[in-house]
Amino acid sequence: MAGLTLRGIHKAFGDTSVLNDIDLDIADGEFLTLVGPSGCGKSTLLRIIAGLESQDRGSVSIGGTSVDHMRPHERRIAMVFQNYALYPHMSVFDNIA
């Protein structure tokens, strides 16, 4: 596992800002939980980290390496969605791998 660093992450959808200058450091081996009300940006932040969504500003680094321009599979991380129906036609393996 490697550490994760977020610097100045900003994301807006139209005129609505959902993430405003998020800075976060998660050390190698550290465990973190994101909590908050529905619509506060938790899933958007996770999607940015995974590379499924791009940030408008800021940077994402994994293990000290910028992953801002890497495709999701190049980041070598995974996330499991709360709702399995993201790709219901695919197996569990195919959804995660």
GROMACS .gro file of N, CA and C in nm:
model
  291
    1MET      N    1   0.084  -0.117   0.000
    1MET     CA    2   0.000   0.000   0.000
    1MET      C    3   0.088   0.124   0.000
    2ALA      N    4   0.038   0.235  -0.048
    2ALA     CA    5   0.114   0.360  -0.054
    2ALA      C    6   0.029   0.472   0.004
    3GLY      N    7   0.096   0.578   0.045
    3GLY     CA    8   0.024   0.694   0.096
    3GLY      C    9  -0.051   0.766  -0.014
    4LEU      N   10  -0.149   0.845   0.027
    4LEU     CA   11  -0.231   0.922  -0.065
    4LEU      C   12  -0.226   1.068  -0.023
    5THR      N   13  -0.205   1.157  -0.120
    5THR     CA   14  -0.202   1.301  -0.093
    5THR      C   15  -0.295   1.372  -0.190
    6LEU      N   16  -0.383   1.454  -0.136
    6LEU     CA   17  -0.469   1.541  -0.216
    6LEU      C   18  -0.433   1.684  -0.184
    7ARG      N   19  -0.418   1.766  -0.287
    7ARG     CA   20  -0.384   1.906  -0.268
    7ARG      C   21  -0.477   1.994  -0.351
    8GLY      N   22  -0.553   2.079  -0.283
    8GLY     CA   23  -0.635   2.179  -0.350
    8GLY      C   24  -0.739   2.123  -0.444
    9ILE      N   25  -0.796   2.007  -0.411
    9ILE     CA   26  -0.895   1.945  -0.499
    9ILE      C   27  -1.023   2.029  -0.503
   10HIS      N   28  -1.062   2.064  -0.624
   10HIS     CA   29  -1.186   2.140  -0.645
   10HIS      C   30  -1.264   2.074  -0.758
   11LYS      N   31  -1.395   2.061  -0.737
   11LYS     CA   32  -1.482   2.004  -0.839
   11LYS      C   33  -1.616   2.075  -0.835
   12ALA      N   34  -1.662   2.115  -0.952
   12ALA     CA   35  -1.794   2.178  -0.965
   12ALA      C   36  -1.871   2.109  -1.075
   13PHE      N   37  -2.000   2.105  -1.059
   13PHE     CA   38  -2.091   2.058  -1.162
   13PHE      C   39  -2.177   2.178  -1.199
   14GLY      N   40  -2.148   2.237  -1.314
   14GLY     CA   41  -2.216   2.361  -1.352
   14GLY      C   42  -2.178   2.471  -1.256
   15ASP      N   43  -2.275   2.538  -1.200
   15ASP     CA   44  -2.251   2.647  -1.105
   15ASP      C   45  -2.239   2.598  -0.961
   16THR      N   46  -2.251   2.468  -0.939
   16THR     CA   47  -2.251   2.414  -0.804
   16THR      C   48  -2.115   2.352  -0.771
   17SER      N   49  -2.044   2.413  -0.675
   17SER     CA   50  -1.917   2.357  -0.626
   17SER      C   51  -1.948   2.247  -0.526
   18VAL      N   52  -1.891   2.130  -0.547
   18VAL     CA   53  -1.914   2.020  -0.453
   18VAL      C   54  -1.790   1.989  -0.369
   19LEU      N   55  -1.672   2.020  -0.420
   19LEU     CA   56  -1.548   2.005  -0.345
   19LEU      C   57  -1.470   2.135  -0.357
   20ASN      N   58  -1.429   2.190  -0.244
   20ASN     CA   59  -1.362   2.319  -0.244
   20ASN      C   60  -1.227   2.311  -0.175
   21ASP      N   61  -1.121   2.306  -0.253
   21ASP     CA   62  -0.983   2.309  -0.202
   21ASP      C   63  -0.959   2.206  -0.093
   22ILE      N   64  -0.982   2.081  -0.125
   22ILE     CA   65  -0.963   1.970  -0.031
   22ILE      C   66  -0.815   1.935  -0.025
   23ASP      N   67  -0.758   1.937   0.096
   23ASP     CA   68  -0.623   1.891   0.123
   23ASP      C   69  -0.633   1.772   0.217
   24LEU      N   70  -0.562   1.664   0.186
   24LEU     CA   71  -0.570   1.544   0.268
   24LEU      C   72  -0.443   1.464   0.252
   25ASP      N   73  -0.390   1.415   0.363
   25ASP     CA   74  -0.276   1.324   0.362
   25ASP      C   75  -0.316   1.197   0.435
   26ILE      N   76  -0.304   1.084   0.367
   26ILE     CA   77  -0.329   0.954   0.429
   26ILE      C   78  -0.198   0.877   0.419
   27ALA      N   79  -0.140   0.844   0.533
   27ALA     CA   80  -0.011   0.775   0.536
   27ALA      C   81  -0.027   0.629   0.495
   28ASP      N   82   0.081   0.571   0.449
   28ASP     CA   83   0.086   0.429   0.416
   28ASP      C   84   0.038   0.349   0.536
   29GLY      N   85  -0.062   0.265   0.518
   29GLY     CA   86  -0.114   0.181   0.625
   29GLY      C   87  -0.221   0.246   0.711
   30GLU      N   88  -0.245   0.373   0.692
   30GLU     CA   89  -0.346   0.444   0.771
   30GLU      C   90  -0.486   0.411   0.720
   31PHE      N   91  -0.582   0.409   0.809
   31PHE     CA   92  -0.722   0.378   0.777
   31PHE      C   93  -0.803   0.505   0.793
   32LEU      N   94  -0.888   0.536   0.695
   32LEU     CA   95  -0.967   0.658   0.698
   32LEU      C   96  -1.109   0.628   0.655
   33THR      N   97  -1.204   0.694   0.718
   33THR     CA   98  -1.345   0.682   0.680
   33THR      C   99  -1.397   0.820   0.644
   34LEU      N  100  -1.465   0.830   0.530
   34LEU     CA  101  -1.532   0.954   0.491
   34LEU      C  102  -1.678   0.943   0.530
   35VAL      N  103  -1.726   1.037   0.609
   35VAL     CA  104  -1.867   1.038   0.649
   35VAL      C  105  -1.925   1.176   0.622
   36GLY      N  106  -2.053   1.179   0.598
   36GLY     CA  107  -2.121   1.306   0.575
   36GLY      C  108  -2.257   1.281   0.513
   37PRO      N  109  -2.337   1.384   0.507
   37PRO     CA  110  -2.472   1.368   0.453
   37PRO      C  111  -2.470   1.340   0.303
   38SER      N  112  -2.579   1.288   0.256
   38SER     CA  113  -2.596   1.262   0.114
   38SER      C  114  -2.575   1.390   0.035
   39GLY      N  115  -2.498   1.380  -0.072
   39GLY     CA  116  -2.475   1.495  -0.159
   39GLY      C  117  -2.362   1.587  -0.117
   40CYS      N  118  -2.283   1.548  -0.016
   40CYS     CA  119  -2.177   1.638   0.031
   40CYS      C  120  -2.046   1.624  -0.045
   41GLY      N  121  -2.035   1.524  -0.135
   41GLY     CA  122  -1.915   1.510  -0.217
   41GLY      C  123  -1.828   1.390  -0.187
   42LYS      N  124  -1.870   1.303  -0.095
   42LYS     CA  125  -1.789   1.185  -0.061
   42LYS      C  126  -1.760   1.098  -0.183
   43SER      N  127  -1.864   1.062  -0.254
   43SER     CA  128  -1.848   0.975  -0.372
   43SER      C  129  -1.770   1.045  -0.482
   44THR      N  130  -1.792   1.174  -0.498
   44THR     CA  131  -1.716   1.249  -0.599
   44THR      C  132  -1.568   1.247  -0.566
   45LEU      N  133  -1.533   1.266  -0.439
   45LEU     CA  134  -1.393   1.262  -0.398
   45LEU      C  135  -1.333   1.124  -0.424
   46LEU      N  136  -1.405   1.019  -0.389
   46LEU     CA  137  -1.355   0.883  -0.414
   46LEU      C  138  -1.339   0.856  -0.563
   47ARG      N  139  -1.432   0.905  -0.643
   47ARG     CA  140  -1.423   0.887  -0.789
   47ARG      C  141  -1.302   0.961  -0.846
   48ILE      N  142  -1.270   1.077  -0.790
   48ILE     CA  143  -1.151   1.151  -0.833
   48ILE      C  144  -1.025   1.074  -0.797
   49ILE      N  145  -1.019   1.022  -0.675
   49ILE     CA  146  -0.902   0.945  -0.633
   49ILE      C  147  -0.884   0.822  -0.722
   50ALA      N  148  -0.993   0.755  -0.754
   50ALA     CA  149  -0.986   0.634  -0.838
   50ALA      C  150  -0.963   0.665  -0.985
   51GLY      N  151  -0.980   0.790  -1.025
   51GLY     CA  152  -0.960   0.827  -1.165
   51GLY      C  153  -1.084   0.813  -1.250
   52LEU      N  154  -1.199   0.793  -1.187
   52LEU     CA  155  -1.325   0.780  -1.261
   52LEU      C  156  -1.387   0.916  -1.291
   53GLU      N  157  -1.338   1.017  -1.224
   53GLU     CA  158  -1.385   1.155  -1.241
   53GLU      C  159  -1.261   1.243  -1.235
   54SER      N  160  -1.258   1.350  -1.311
   54SER     CA  161  -1.142   1.440  -1.305
   54SER      C  162  -1.176   1.563  -1.221
   55GLN      N  163  -1.078   1.610  -1.149
   55GLN     CA  164  -1.096   1.731  -1.070
   55GLN      C  165  -1.080   1.853  -1.160
   56ASP      N  166  -1.141   1.964  -1.120
   56ASP     CA  167  -1.125   2.089  -1.196
   56ASP      C  168  -0.991   2.155  -1.163
   57ARG      N  169  -0.949   2.143  -1.039
   57ARG     CA  170  -0.820   2.196  -0.993
   57ARG      C  171  -0.764   2.102  -0.888
   58GLY      N  172  -0.634   2.114  -0.865
   58GLY     CA  173  -0.571   2.037  -0.760
   58GLY      C  174  -0.500   1.915  -0.813
   59SER      N  175  -0.440   1.839  -0.720
   59SER     CA  176  -0.362   1.722  -0.760
   59SER      C  177  -0.386   1.604  -0.666
   60VAL      N  178  -0.370   1.485  -0.723
   60VAL     CA  179  -0.380   1.359  -0.651
   60VAL      C  180  -0.248   1.287  -0.668
   61SER      N  181  -0.187   1.245  -0.557
   61SER     CA  182  -0.062   1.168  -0.562
   61SER      C  183  -0.079   1.040  -0.482
   62ILE      N  184  -0.028   0.932  -0.536
   62ILE     CA  185  -0.027   0.803  -0.468
   62ILE      C  186   0.117   0.758  -0.457
   63GLY      N  187   0.163   0.736  -0.335
   63GLY     CA  188   0.301   0.696  -0.315
   63GLY      C  189   0.400   0.800  -0.362
   64GLY      N  190   0.362   0.929  -0.355
   64GLY     CA  191   0.449   1.037  -0.396
   64GLY      C  192   0.451   1.064  -0.546
   65THR      N  193   0.374   0.988  -0.623
   65THR     CA  194   0.368   1.005  -0.768
   65THR      C  195   0.234   1.064  -0.808
   66SER      N  196   0.238   1.170  -0.888
   66SER     CA  197   0.115   1.230  -0.937
   66SER      C  198   0.041   1.131  -1.026
   67VAL      N  199  -0.089   1.117  -1.002
   67VAL     CA  200  -0.171   1.027  -1.084
   67VAL      C  201  -0.278   1.105  -1.160
   68ASP      N  202  -0.263   1.237  -1.163
   68ASP     CA  203  -0.364   1.324  -1.224
   68ASP      C  204  -0.397   1.287  -1.368
   69HIS      N  205  -0.300   1.239  -1.441
   69HIS     CA  206  -0.323   1.208  -1.582
   69HIS      C  207  -0.319   1.058  -1.611
   70MET      N  208  -0.325   0.978  -1.505
   70MET     CA  209  -0.328   0.833  -1.522
   70MET      C  210  -0.471   0.784  -1.534
   71ARG      N  211  -0.490   0.682  -1.616
   71ARG     CA  212  -0.620   0.616  -1.626
   71ARG      C  213  -0.646   0.539  -1.497
   72PRO      N  214  -0.772   0.506  -1.469
   72PRO     CA  215  -0.802   0.434  -1.345
   72PRO      C  216  -0.719   0.306  -1.326
   73HIS      N  217  -0.705   0.224  -1.430
   73HIS     CA  218  -0.631   0.098  -1.413
   73HIS      C  219  -0.482   0.121  -1.389
   74GLU      N  220  -0.429   0.235  -1.429
   74GLU     CA  221  -0.287   0.264  -1.409
   74GLU      C  222  -0.258   0.307  -1.265
   75ARG      N  223  -0.360   0.344  -1.191
   75ARG     CA  224  -0.341   0.391  -1.053
   75ARG      C  225  -0.323   0.275  -0.955
   76ARG      N  226  -0.361   0.155  -0.995
   76ARG     CA  227  -0.345   0.034  -0.913
   76ARG      C  228  -0.414   0.045  -0.778
   77ILE      N  229  -0.534   0.103  -0.780
   77ILE     CA  230  -0.619   0.108  -0.661
   77ILE      C  231  -0.758   0.062  -0.704
   78ALA      N  232  -0.841   0.035  -0.608
   78ALA     CA  233  -0.978  -0.008  -0.639
   78ALA      C  234  -1.074   0.051  -0.538
   79MET      N  235  -1.198   0.059  -0.578
   79MET     CA  236  -1.303   0.097  -0.484
   79MET      C  237  -1.423   0.008  -0.510
   80VAL      N  238  -1.499  -0.017  -0.405
   80VAL     CA  239  -1.618  -0.099  -0.415
   80VAL      C  240  -1.737  -0.006  -0.392
   81PHE      N  241  -1.829  -0.004  -0.486
   81PHE     CA  242  -1.943   0.084  -0.476
   81PHE      C  243  -2.048   0.026  -0.382
   82GLN      N  244  -2.120   0.114  -0.315
   82GLN     CA  245  -2.226   0.071  -0.224
   82GLN      C  246  -2.335  -0.003  -0.302
   83ASN      N  247  -2.364   0.044  -0.421
   83ASN     CA  248  -2.468  -0.016  -0.503
   83ASN      C  249  -2.402  -0.101  -0.610
   84TYR      N  250  -2.424  -0.231  -0.606
   84TYR     CA  251  -2.360  -0.322  -0.701
   84TYR      C  252  -2.408  -0.302  -0.844
   85ALA      N  253  -2.512  -0.224  -0.864
   85ALA     CA  254  -2.575  -0.212  -0.995
   85ALA      C  255  -2.500  -0.120  -1.090
   86LEU      N  256  -2.379  -0.078  -1.056
   86LEU     CA  257  -2.305   0.008  -1.147
   86LEU      C  258  -2.288  -0.060  -1.283
   87TYR      N  259  -2.244  -0.185  -1.281
   87TYR     CA  260  -2.233  -0.265  -1.403
   87TYR      C  261  -2.301  -0.399  -1.376
   88PRO      N  262  -2.434  -0.402  -1.375
   88PRO     CA  263  -2.504  -0.524  -1.334
   88PRO      C  264  -2.484  -0.643  -1.428
   89HIS      N  265  -2.442  -0.618  -1.550
   89HIS     CA  266  -2.420  -0.727  -1.646
   89HIS      C  267  -2.284  -0.794  -1.628
   90MET      N  268  -2.200  -0.738  -1.540
   90MET     CA  269  -2.065  -0.791  -1.521
   90MET      C  270  -2.055  -0.868  -1.390
   91SER      N  271  -1.959  -0.959  -1.383
   91SER     CA  272  -1.934  -1.034  -1.261
   91SER      C  273  -1.870  -0.944  -1.156
   92VAL      N  274  -1.864  -0.992  -1.033
   92VAL     CA  275  -1.797  -0.917  -0.927
   92VAL      C  276  -1.652  -0.892  -0.966
   93PHE      N  277  -1.584  -0.996  -1.014
   93PHE     CA  278  -1.444  -0.981  -1.056
   93PHE      C  279  -1.430  -0.872  -1.161
   94ASP      N  280  -1.514  -0.877  -1.263
   94ASP     CA  281  -1.504  -0.780  -1.372
   94ASP      C  282  -1.536  -0.638  -1.325
   95ASN      N  283  -1.626  -0.623  -1.228
   95ASN     CA  284  -1.657  -0.491  -1.175
   95ASN      C  285  -1.539  -0.433  -1.098
   96ILE      N  286  -1.465  -0.517  -1.028
   96ILE     CA  287  -1.355  -0.468  -0.945
   96ILE      C  288  -1.223  -0.466  -1.021
   97ALA      N  289  -1.197  -0.569  -1.101
   97ALA     CA  290  -1.071  -0.577  -1.173
   97ALA      C  291  -1.077  -0.486  -1.291
   0.00000   0.00000   0.00000
